[in-house]
PDB file of C-alpha atoms in Angstrom:
ATOM      1  CA  MET A   1      35.072 -30.422   5.522  1.00  0.00           C
ATOM      2  CA  ARG A   2      33.731 -28.421   2.637  1.00  0.00           C
ATOM      3  CA  ARG A   3      30.388 -30.179   2.831  1.00  0.00           C
ATOM      4  CA  LEU A   4      30.456 -28.989   6.477  1.00  0.00           C
ATOM      5  CA  TRP A   5      31.282 -25.418   5.572  1.00  0.00           C
ATOM      6  CA  ILE A   6      28.496 -25.340   2.825  1.00  0.00           C
ATOM      7  CA  GLY A   7      25.851 -26.998   5.463  1.00  0.00           C
ATOM      8  CA  ILE A   8      26.766 -24.448   7.916  1.00  0.00           C
ATOM      9  CA  THR A   9      26.755 -21.329   5.365  1.00  0.00           C
ATOM     10  CA  TYR A  10      23.190 -22.600   4.412  1.00  0.00           C
ATOM     11  CA  LEU A  11      22.339 -23.062   8.071  1.00  0.00           C
ATOM     12  CA  VAL A  12      23.212 -19.568   8.999  1.00  0.00           C
ATOM     13  CA  PHE A  13      21.503 -18.044   5.813  1.00  0.00           C
ATOM     14  CA  PHE A  14      18.230 -19.928   7.058  1.00  0.00           C
ATOM     15  CA  LEU A  15      18.523 -18.799  10.595  1.00  0.00           C
ATOM     16  CA  LEU A  16      19.087 -15.366   9.568  1.00  0.00           C
ATOM     17  CA  ILE A  17      16.907 -14.780   6.484  1.00  0.00           C
ATOM     18  CA  ILE A  18      14.421 -17.562   5.763  1.00  0.00           C
ATOM     19  CA  ALA A  19      13.000 -18.289   9.432  1.00  0.00           C
ATOM     20  CA  PRO A  20      12.558 -14.520  10.233  1.00  0.00           C
ATOM     21  CA  LEU A  21      10.635 -14.308   6.760  1.00  0.00           C
ATOM     22  CA  GLY A  22       8.770 -17.447   7.484  1.00  0.00           C
ATOM     23  CA  LYS A  23       7.788 -16.362  10.868  1.00  0.00           C
ATOM     24  CA  MET A  24       6.726 -12.934  10.058  1.00  0.00           C
ATOM     25  CA  THR A  25       4.699 -14.473   7.260  1.00  0.00           C
ATOM     26  CA  THR A  26       2.835 -16.866   9.773  1.00  0.00           C
ATOM     27  CA  GLY A  27       2.431 -13.961  12.346  1.00  0.00           C
ATOM     28  CA  ALA A  28       0.884 -11.500   9.513  1.00  0.00           C
ATOM     29  CA  PHE A  29      -1.793 -14.458   8.650  1.00  0.00           C
ATOM     30  CA  SER A  30      -2.407 -15.607  12.393  1.00  0.00           C
ATOM     31  CA  GLU A  31      -5.851 -14.441  12.059  1.00  0.00           C
ATOM     32  CA  GLY A  32      -6.283 -15.630   8.563  1.00  0.00           C
ATOM     33  CA  PHE A  33      -6.634 -13.261   5.438  1.00  0.00           C
ATOM     34  CA  SER A  34      -9.168 -11.092   6.950  1.00  0.00           C
ATOM     35  CA  GLY A  35      -6.789 -10.409  10.068  1.00  0.00           C
ATOM     36  CA  PHE A  36      -3.975  -9.566   7.504  1.00  0.00           C
ATOM     37  CA  TRP A  37      -6.376  -7.243   5.479  1.00  0.00           C
ATOM     38  CA  ALA A  38      -7.667  -5.482   8.414  1.00  0.00           C
ATOM     39  CA  ALA A  39      -3.919  -4.778   9.573  1.00  0.00           C
ATOM     40  CA  LEU A  40      -3.585  -3.047   6.248  1.00  0.00           C
ATOM     41  CA  THR A  41      -6.965  -1.399   5.754  1.00  0.00           C
ATOM     42  CA  ARG A  42      -7.254   0.238   9.351  1.00  0.00           C
ATOM     43  CA  PRO A  43      -6.692   4.335   9.052  1.00  0.00           C
ATOM     44  CA  GLU A  44      -3.341   4.599  10.521  1.00  0.00           C
ATOM     45  CA  ALA A  45      -2.152   1.853   8.418  1.00  0.00           C
ATOM     46  CA  GLN A  46      -3.070   3.400   5.264  1.00  0.00           C
ATOM     47  CA  HIS A  47      -1.653   6.916   6.084  1.00  0.00           C
ATOM     48  CA  ALA A  48       1.321   5.383   7.326  1.00  0.00           C
ATOM     49  CA  LEU A  49       1.831   3.550   4.227  1.00  0.00           C
ATOM     50  CA  LEU A  50       0.940   6.654   2.290  1.00  0.00           C
ATOM     51  CA  MET A  51       3.387   9.001   4.111  1.00  0.00           C
ATOM     52  CA  THR A  52       6.049   6.143   3.340  1.00  0.00           C
ATOM     53  CA  GLY A  53       5.522   6.296  -0.355  1.00  0.00           C
ATOM     54  CA  LEU A  54       5.609  10.216  -0.360  1.00  0.00           C
ATOM     55  CA  VAL A  55       9.030  10.095   1.490  1.00  0.00           C
ATOM     56  CA  VAL A  56      10.295   7.253  -0.780  1.00  0.00           C
ATOM     57  CA  VAL A  57       9.149   9.309  -4.043  1.00  0.00           C
ATOM     58  CA  VAL A  58      10.376  12.533  -2.785  1.00  0.00           C
ATOM     59  CA  VAL A  59      13.808  10.910  -1.244  1.00  0.00           C
ATOM     60  CA  THR A  60      14.496   9.085  -4.714  1.00  0.00           C
ATOM     61  CA  LEU A  61      14.053  11.897  -6.691  1.00  0.00           C
ATOM     62  CA  LEU A  62      16.605  14.210  -4.739  1.00  0.00           C
ATOM     63  CA  ASN A  63      19.010  11.269  -4.207  1.00  0.00           C
ATOM     64  CA  THR A  64      19.403  10.660  -7.943  1.00  0.00           C
ATOM     65  CA  LEU A  65      19.752  14.329  -8.921  1.00  0.00           C
ATOM     66  CA  PHE A  66      22.166  15.273  -6.094  1.00  0.00           C
ATOM     67  CA  GLY A  67      23.808  11.901  -5.953  1.00  0.00           C
ATOM     68  CA  VAL A  68      24.738  11.850  -9.743  1.00  0.00           C
ATOM     69  CA  MET A  69      25.723  15.505  -9.399  1.00  0.00           C
ATOM     70  CA  MET A  70      28.006  14.755  -6.596  1.00  0.00           C
ATOM     71  CA  ALA A  71      29.637  11.773  -8.201  1.00  0.00           C
ATOM     72  CA  LEU A  72      30.218  13.887 -11.385  1.00  0.00           C
ATOM     73  CA  TYR A  73      31.987  16.553  -8.972  1.00  0.00           C
ATOM     74  CA  LEU A  74      34.121  14.062  -7.206  1.00  0.00           C
ATOM     75  CA  VAL A  75      35.296  12.536 -10.522  1.00  0.00           C
ATOM     76  CA  ARG A  76      35.187  14.903 -13.000  1.00  0.00           C
ATOM     77  CA  ALA A  77      35.641  18.427 -11.543  1.00  0.00           C
ATOM     78  CA  ASN A  78      39.205  19.625 -11.709  1.00  0.00           C
ATOM     79  CA  TRP A  79      38.496  22.917 -10.340  1.00  0.00           C
ATOM     80  CA  ILE A  80      38.168  21.324  -6.674  1.00  0.00           C
ATOM     81  CA  ASN A  81      41.224  21.028  -4.585  1.00  0.00           C
ATOM     82  CA  ARG A  82      42.302  17.408  -4.249  1.00  0.00           C
ATOM     83  CA  ARG A  83      42.227  17.596  -0.408  1.00  0.00           C
ATOM     84  CA  LEU A  84      38.702  19.230  -0.612  1.00  0.00           C
ATOM     85  CA  LYS A  85      37.744  16.102  -2.948  1.00  0.00           C
ATOM     86  CA  GLY A  86      39.376  13.411  -0.197  1.00  0.00           C
ATOM     87  CA  LEU A  87      37.286  15.501   2.487  1.00  0.00           C
ATOM     88  CA  LEU A  88      34.157  15.232   0.295  1.00  0.00           C
ATOM     89  CA  ASN A  89      34.630  11.613  -0.525  1.00  0.00           C
ATOM     90  CA  SER A  90      34.731  10.789   3.389  1.00  0.00           C
ATOM     91  CA  ILE A  91      31.763  12.939   4.243  1.00  0.00           C
ATOM     92  CA  VAL A  92      29.603  10.848   1.708  1.00  0.00           C
ATOM     93  CA  ASP A  93      30.367   7.713   3.546  1.00  0.00           C
ATOM     94  CA  LEU A  94      29.372   9.275   6.929  1.00  0.00           C
ATOM     95  CA  PRO A  95      25.826   7.562   7.084  1.00  0.00           C
ATOM     96  CA  TYR A  96      27.619   4.187   6.918  1.00  0.00           C
ATOM     97  CA  ALA A  97      29.896   5.090   9.912  1.00  0.00           C
ATOM     98  CA  VAL A  98      27.060   6.860  11.986  1.00  0.00           C
ATOM     99  CA  SER A  99      24.102   5.264  13.507  1.00  0.00           C
ATOM    100  CA  PRO A 100      20.743   6.536  11.644  1.00  0.00           C
ATOM    101  CA  VAL A 101      19.246   7.468  15.311  1.00  0.00           C
ATOM    102  CA  ILE A 102      22.604   9.609  15.669  1.00  0.00           C
ATOM    103  CA  GLY A 103      22.016  11.199  12.244  1.00  0.00           C
ATOM    104  CA  GLY A 104      18.453  11.954  13.127  1.00  0.00           C
ATOM    105  CA  LEU A 105      19.496  13.422  16.530  1.00  0.00           C
ATOM    106  CA  MET A 106      21.853  15.747  14.663  1.00  0.00           C
ATOM    107  CA  ILE A 107      18.832  17.013  12.395  1.00  0.00           C
ATOM    108  CA  VAL A 108      16.860  17.714  15.402  1.00  0.00           C
ATOM    109  CA  LEU A 109      19.822  19.777  17.032  1.00  0.00           C
ATOM    110  CA  LEU A 110      20.314  21.867  13.876  1.00  0.00           C
ATOM    111  CA  LEU A 111      16.596  22.174  12.588  1.00  0.00           C
ATOM    112  CA  GLY A 112      14.554  21.636  15.396  1.00  0.00           C
ATOM    113  CA  PRO A 113      12.233  24.202  16.966  1.00  0.00           C
ATOM    114  CA  ASP A 114      15.051  25.108  19.580  1.00  0.00           C
ATOM    115  CA  SER A 115      17.674  25.914  17.155  1.00  0.00           C
ATOM    116  CA  ALA A 116      18.554  29.091  15.300  1.00  0.00           C
ATOM    117  CA  LEU A 117      17.736  27.770  12.007  1.00  0.00           C
ATOM    118  CA  GLY A 118      14.358  25.934  13.155  1.00  0.00           C
ATOM    119  CA  ALA A 119      13.087  29.195  14.590  1.00  0.00           C
ATOM    120  CA  ILE A 120      13.591  30.963  11.319  1.00  0.00           C
ATOM    121  CA  PHE A 121      12.190  28.282   9.313  1.00  0.00           C
ATOM    122  CA  GLU A 122       9.051  28.119  11.345  1.00  0.00           C
ATOM    123  CA  GLY A 123       9.045  31.982  11.526  1.00  0.00           C
ATOM    124  CA  ILE A 124       8.168  31.764   7.705  1.00  0.00           C
ATOM    125  CA  GLY A 125       5.475  28.962   8.277  1.00  0.00           C
ATOM    126  CA  LEU A 126       7.804  26.153   7.209  1.00  0.00           C
ATOM    127  CA  LYS A 127       8.204  23.487   9.992  1.00  0.00           C
ATOM    128  CA  ILE A 128      11.075  20.937   9.372  1.00  0.00           C
ATOM    129  CA  VAL A 129      11.358  18.529  12.181  1.00  0.00           C
ATOM    130  CA  TYR A 130       8.358  16.593  13.369  1.00  0.00           C
ATOM    131  CA  ALA A 131       6.687  17.351  10.064  1.00  0.00           C
ATOM    132  CA  PHE A 132       7.374  15.656   6.152  1.00  0.00           C
ATOM    133  CA  PRO A 133      10.290  17.740   5.296  1.00  0.00           C
ATOM    134  CA  GLY A 134      12.591  16.495   8.205  1.00  0.00           C
ATOM    135  CA  MET A 135      11.394  12.759   7.316  1.00  0.00           C
ATOM    136  CA  VAL A 136      12.674  13.361   3.876  1.00  0.00           C
ATOM    137  CA  ILE A 137      16.025  15.036   5.204  1.00  0.00           C
ATOM    138  CA  ALA A 138      16.306  12.322   7.558  1.00  0.00           C
ATOM    139  CA  THR A 139      15.830   9.489   4.818  1.00  0.00           C
ATOM    140  CA  LEU A 140      18.002  11.361   2.307  1.00  0.00           C
ATOM    141  CA  PHE A 141      20.853  11.510   5.028  1.00  0.00           C
ATOM    142  CA  VAL A 142      21.032   7.612   5.355  1.00  0.00           C
ATOM    143  CA  THR A 143      20.446   6.645   1.648  1.00  0.00           C
ATOM    144  CA  PHE A 144      22.772   9.459  -0.052  1.00  0.00           C
ATOM    145  CA  PRO A 145      25.659   7.158  -0.409  1.00  0.00           C
ATOM    146  CA  LEU A 146      23.882   5.026  -2.325  1.00  0.00           C
ATOM    147  CA  MET A 147      23.669   6.830  -5.745  1.00  0.00           C
ATOM    148  CA  VAL A 148      27.097   8.291  -5.260  1.00  0.00           C
ATOM    149  CA  ARG A 149      28.914   4.636  -4.714  1.00  0.00           C
ATOM    150  CA  GLU A 150      27.170   3.211  -7.786  1.00  0.00           C
ATOM    151  CA  VAL A 151      28.047   6.036 -10.289  1.00  0.00           C
ATOM    152  CA  MET A 152      31.600   6.839  -8.929  1.00  0.00           C
ATOM    153  CA  PRO A 153      33.277   3.631  -9.981  1.00  0.00           C
ATOM    154  CA  VAL A 154      31.511   3.769 -13.652  1.00  0.00           C
ATOM    155  CA  LEU A 155      32.908   7.375 -14.237  1.00  0.00           C
ATOM    156  CA  GLN A 156      36.266   6.564 -13.140  1.00  0.00           C
ATOM    157  CA  GLU A 157      36.239   3.373 -15.499  1.00  0.00           C
ATOM    158  CA  ILE A 158      34.812   5.013 -18.383  1.00  0.00           C
ATOM    159  CA  GLY A 159      37.265   8.088 -18.231  1.00  0.00           C
ATOM    160  CA  SER A 160      37.052  11.593 -19.761  1.00  0.00           C
ATOM    161  CA  GLN A 161      38.296  11.008 -23.228  1.00  0.00           C
ATOM    162  CA  GLN A 162      34.914  10.925 -25.020  1.00  0.00           C
ATOM    163  CA  GLU A 163      33.602  13.817 -22.925  1.00  0.00           C
ATOM    164  CA  GLU A 164      36.451  15.765 -23.718  1.00  0.00           C
ATOM    165  CA  ALA A 165      36.384  15.016 -27.423  1.00  0.00           C
ATOM    166  CA  ALA A 166      32.635  16.104 -27.356  1.00  0.00           C
ATOM    167  CA  SER A 167      33.530  19.406 -26.017  1.00  0.00           C
ATOM    168  CA  THR A 168      36.107  19.778 -28.367  1.00  0.00           C
ATOM    169  CA  LEU A 169      33.650  19.585 -31.153  1.00  0.00           C
ATOM    170  CA  GLY A 170      31.616  22.083 -29.693  1.00  0.00           C
ATOM    171  CA  ALA A 171      29.053  20.470 -27.849  1.00  0.00           C
ATOM    172  CA  ARG A 172      27.522  22.195 -24.587  1.00  0.00           C
ATOM    173  CA  ALA A 173      28.190  20.601 -21.024  1.00  0.00           C
ATOM    174  CA  TRP A 174      24.055  19.289 -21.015  1.00  0.00           C
ATOM    175  CA  THR A 175      24.449  17.950 -24.411  1.00  0.00           C
ATOM    176  CA  THR A 176      27.650  16.297 -23.484  1.00  0.00           C
ATOM    177  CA  PHE A 177      25.935  14.673 -20.355  1.00  0.00           C
ATOM    178  CA  TRP A 178      22.899  13.393 -22.265  1.00  0.00           C
ATOM    179  CA  ARG A 179      24.776  12.198 -25.335  1.00  0.00           C
ATOM    180  CA  VAL A 180      27.955  10.499 -23.862  1.00  0.00           C
ATOM    181  CA  THR A 181      27.994  10.457 -20.270  1.00  0.00           C
ATOM    182  CA  TRP A 182      24.102   9.474 -19.349  1.00  0.00           C
ATOM    183  CA  PRO A 183      24.320   6.147 -21.402  1.00  0.00           C
ATOM    184  CA  SER A 184      27.502   4.801 -19.531  1.00  0.00           C
ATOM    185  CA  ILE A 185      25.958   5.534 -16.398  1.00  0.00           C
ATOM    186  CA  ARG A 186      22.421   4.872 -16.602  1.00  0.00           C
ATOM    187  CA  TRP A 187      22.681   1.352 -15.263  1.00  0.00           C
ATOM    188  CA  ALA A 188      24.307   2.703 -12.437  1.00  0.00           C
ATOM    189  CA  VAL A 189      21.969   5.061 -11.964  1.00  0.00           C
ATOM    190  CA  MET A 190      19.106   2.600 -11.968  1.00  0.00           C
ATOM    191  CA  TYR A 191      20.811   0.326  -9.473  1.00  0.00           C
ATOM    192  CA  GLY A 192      21.181   3.465  -7.180  1.00  0.00           C
ATOM    193  CA  VAL A 193      17.513   4.272  -7.643  1.00  0.00           C
ATOM    194  CA  ILE A 194      16.325   0.598  -6.868  1.00  0.00           C
ATOM    195  CA  LEU A 195      18.734   0.382  -3.471  1.00  0.00           C
ATOM    196  CA  THR A 196      17.644   3.939  -2.621  1.00  0.00           C
ATOM    197  CA  VAL A 197      13.752   2.691  -2.629  1.00  0.00           C
ATOM    198  CA  ALA A 198      14.721  -0.412  -0.707  1.00  0.00           C
ATOM    199  CA  ARG A 199      16.510   1.595   1.700  1.00  0.00           C
ATOM    200  CA  SER A 200      13.897   4.135   2.036  1.00  0.00           C
ATOM    201  CA  LEU A 201      11.113   1.579   2.850  1.00  0.00           C
ATOM    202  CA  GLY A 202      13.092   0.297   5.791  1.00  0.00           C
ATOM    203  CA  GLU A 203      14.275   3.324   7.121  1.00  0.00           C
ATOM    204  CA  PHE A 204      13.544   3.503  10.919  1.00  0.00           C
ATOM    205  CA  GLY A 205      15.989   5.167  13.470  1.00  0.00           C
ATOM    206  CA  ALA A 206      16.482   8.772  11.618  1.00  0.00           C
ATOM    207  CA  VAL A 207      12.823   8.875  10.844  1.00  0.00           C
ATOM    208  CA  LEU A 208      11.724   7.827  14.336  1.00  0.00           C
ATOM    209  CA  VAL A 209      13.689  10.504  16.066  1.00  0.00           C
ATOM    210  CA  VAL A 210      12.769  13.490  13.468  1.00  0.00           C
ATOM    211  CA  SER A 211       9.333  12.704  12.858  1.00  0.00           C
ATOM    212  CA  GLY A 212       8.373  12.259  16.619  1.00  0.00           C
ATOM    213  CA  ASN A 213       6.101   9.222  15.269  1.00  0.00           C
ATOM    214  CA  ILE A 214       2.625  11.240  15.695  1.00  0.00           C
ATOM    215  CA  MET A 215      -0.174   8.952  14.215  1.00  0.00           C
ATOM    216  CA  ASN A 216      -1.975  10.048  11.514  1.00  0.00           C
ATOM    217  CA  LYS A 217       0.615  12.983  10.539  1.00  0.00           C
ATOM    218  CA  THR A 218       4.222  11.833  10.912  1.00  0.00           C
ATOM    219  CA  GLN A 219       3.644   7.809  11.038  1.00  0.00           C
ATOM    220  CA  THR A 220       5.555   5.947   8.442  1.00  0.00           C
ATOM    221  CA  ALA A 221       5.342   2.190   7.913  1.00  0.00           C
ATOM    222  CA  THR A 222       8.195   0.943  10.016  1.00  0.00           C
ATOM    223  CA  THR A 223       7.335   3.443  12.965  1.00  0.00           C
ATOM    224  CA  LEU A 224       3.940   2.092  12.915  1.00  0.00           C
ATOM    225  CA  VAL A 225       5.272  -1.771  12.942  1.00  0.00           C
ATOM    226  CA  TYR A 226       7.359  -0.437  15.777  1.00  0.00           C
ATOM    227  CA  GLN A 227       4.128   0.813  17.727  1.00  0.00           C
ATOM    228  CA  ASP A 228       2.031  -2.416  17.164  1.00  0.00           C
ATOM    229  CA  VAL A 229       5.098  -4.476  18.572  1.00  0.00           C
ATOM    230  CA  GLU A 230       5.118  -2.140  21.623  1.00  0.00           C
ATOM    231  CA  ASN A 231       1.254  -2.704  21.745  1.00  0.00           C
ATOM    232  CA  PHE A 232       1.819  -6.371  21.499  1.00  0.00           C
ATOM    233  CA  ASN A 233      -0.288  -6.389  18.312  1.00  0.00           C
ATOM    234  CA  VAL A 234       1.841  -8.839  16.561  1.00  0.00           C
ATOM    235  CA  THR A 235      -0.647  -9.409  13.672  1.00  0.00           C
ATOM    236  CA  ALA A 236      -1.031  -5.737  12.477  1.00  0.00           C
ATOM    237  CA  ALA A 237       2.972  -5.482  12.730  1.00  0.00           C
ATOM    238  CA  GLY A 238       3.474  -8.460  10.622  1.00  0.00           C
ATOM    239  CA  GLY A 239       0.916  -7.257   8.162  1.00  0.00           C
ATOM    240  CA  VAL A 240       2.738  -4.168   7.534  1.00  0.00           C
ATOM    241  CA  ALA A 241       6.112  -5.690   7.774  1.00  0.00           C
ATOM    242  CA  LEU A 242       5.126  -8.425   5.314  1.00  0.00           C
ATOM    243  CA  VAL A 243       4.377  -5.501   2.752  1.00  0.00           C
ATOM    244  CA  LEU A 244       7.647  -3.796   3.080  1.00  0.00           C
ATOM    245  CA  ALA A 245       9.475  -6.833   2.825  1.00  0.00           C
ATOM    246  CA  ALA A 246       7.650  -7.945  -0.345  1.00  0.00           C
ATOM    247  CA  PHE A 247       8.419  -4.490  -1.877  1.00  0.00           C
ATOM    248  CA  SER A 248      11.987  -4.915  -0.864  1.00  0.00           C
ATOM    249  CA  VAL A 249      12.386  -8.456  -2.310  1.00  0.00           C
ATOM    250  CA  GLY A 250      10.780  -7.262  -5.259  1.00  0.00           C
ATOM    251  CA  LEU A 251      12.968  -4.504  -5.762  1.00  0.00           C
ATOM    252  CA  LEU A 252      16.233  -6.578  -5.542  1.00  0.00           C
ATOM    253  CA  LEU A 253      14.845  -9.211  -8.055  1.00  0.00           C
ATOM    254  CA  LEU A 254      14.141  -6.304 -10.455  1.00  0.00           C
ATOM    255  CA  MET A 255      18.303  -5.413  -9.686  1.00  0.00           C
ATOM    256  CA  GLU A 256      19.230  -9.025 -10.728  1.00  0.00           C
ATOM    257  CA  TRP A 257      16.679  -8.452 -13.788  1.00  0.00           C
ATOM    258  CA  THR A 258      18.348  -5.594 -14.959  1.00  0.00           C
ATOM    259  CA  LYS A 259      22.051  -6.746 -14.227  1.00  0.00           C
ATOM    260  CA  ARG A 260      21.248  -9.726 -16.666  1.00  0.00           C
ATOM    261  CA  ARG A 261      19.467  -7.525 -19.357  1.00  0.00           C
ATOM    262  CA  LYS A 262      22.915  -5.796 -18.825  1.00  0.00           C
ATOM    263  CA  GLY A 263      24.950  -8.731 -19.377  1.00  0.00           C
ATOM    264  CA  VAL A 264      26.477  -8.930 -16.122  1.00  0.00           C
ATOM    265  CA  HIS A 265      26.491 -12.363 -14.308  1.00  0.00           C
TER     266      HIS A 265
END
């Protein structure tokens, strides 16, 4: 019976992960390496990959900064009311409970050209929706919990005794963070960064709604794959999708390597 369940588990793993990856790879090279290379070097693919890279870089920087800050506030800030902390803690998980498409729609309704805030921003020459800032906000919305949920358990585990001791000895808050807190959370931050990059590379729903999927303007790699599939251009879609999958797998392998470096098995 045990062998049967082990076999079923491997079969499900194969059907859900290995088989689709294999089919995507064969589809990407269905016209040989020249077809794969042509799919990646066409102008719309180069622009989409560049746009994806820019979104990933900006979102990762913002998510790292504000995610660590939010984790510190939720764990260490005694000046925040306990009920307010509970509310903020629940809101952090909102992207897990809400579809990315709904998240993108909320951003459009809040910051779109027909909204009051959107009109104000466009009045000063800053377009949010159907432009790069909106794509960053949409991706940040779906990735924000990743950093917070990696850092919070570590902060709770190490406690605040060392930080309080440093403060008692006269260390300023910034010095305490870099000398005491940061060495304890740096691996958690590294995991959060890797997960953020991987999730940003694959984000589709929220970005599709907010960006408008305008070719050579607001199109990312995932929305380009969607467009290629809609146009029955399977080779081109498989080529771009394979690049994204390779990056994501590489990032996950990097995470496993960092865990081994830390001594976590």
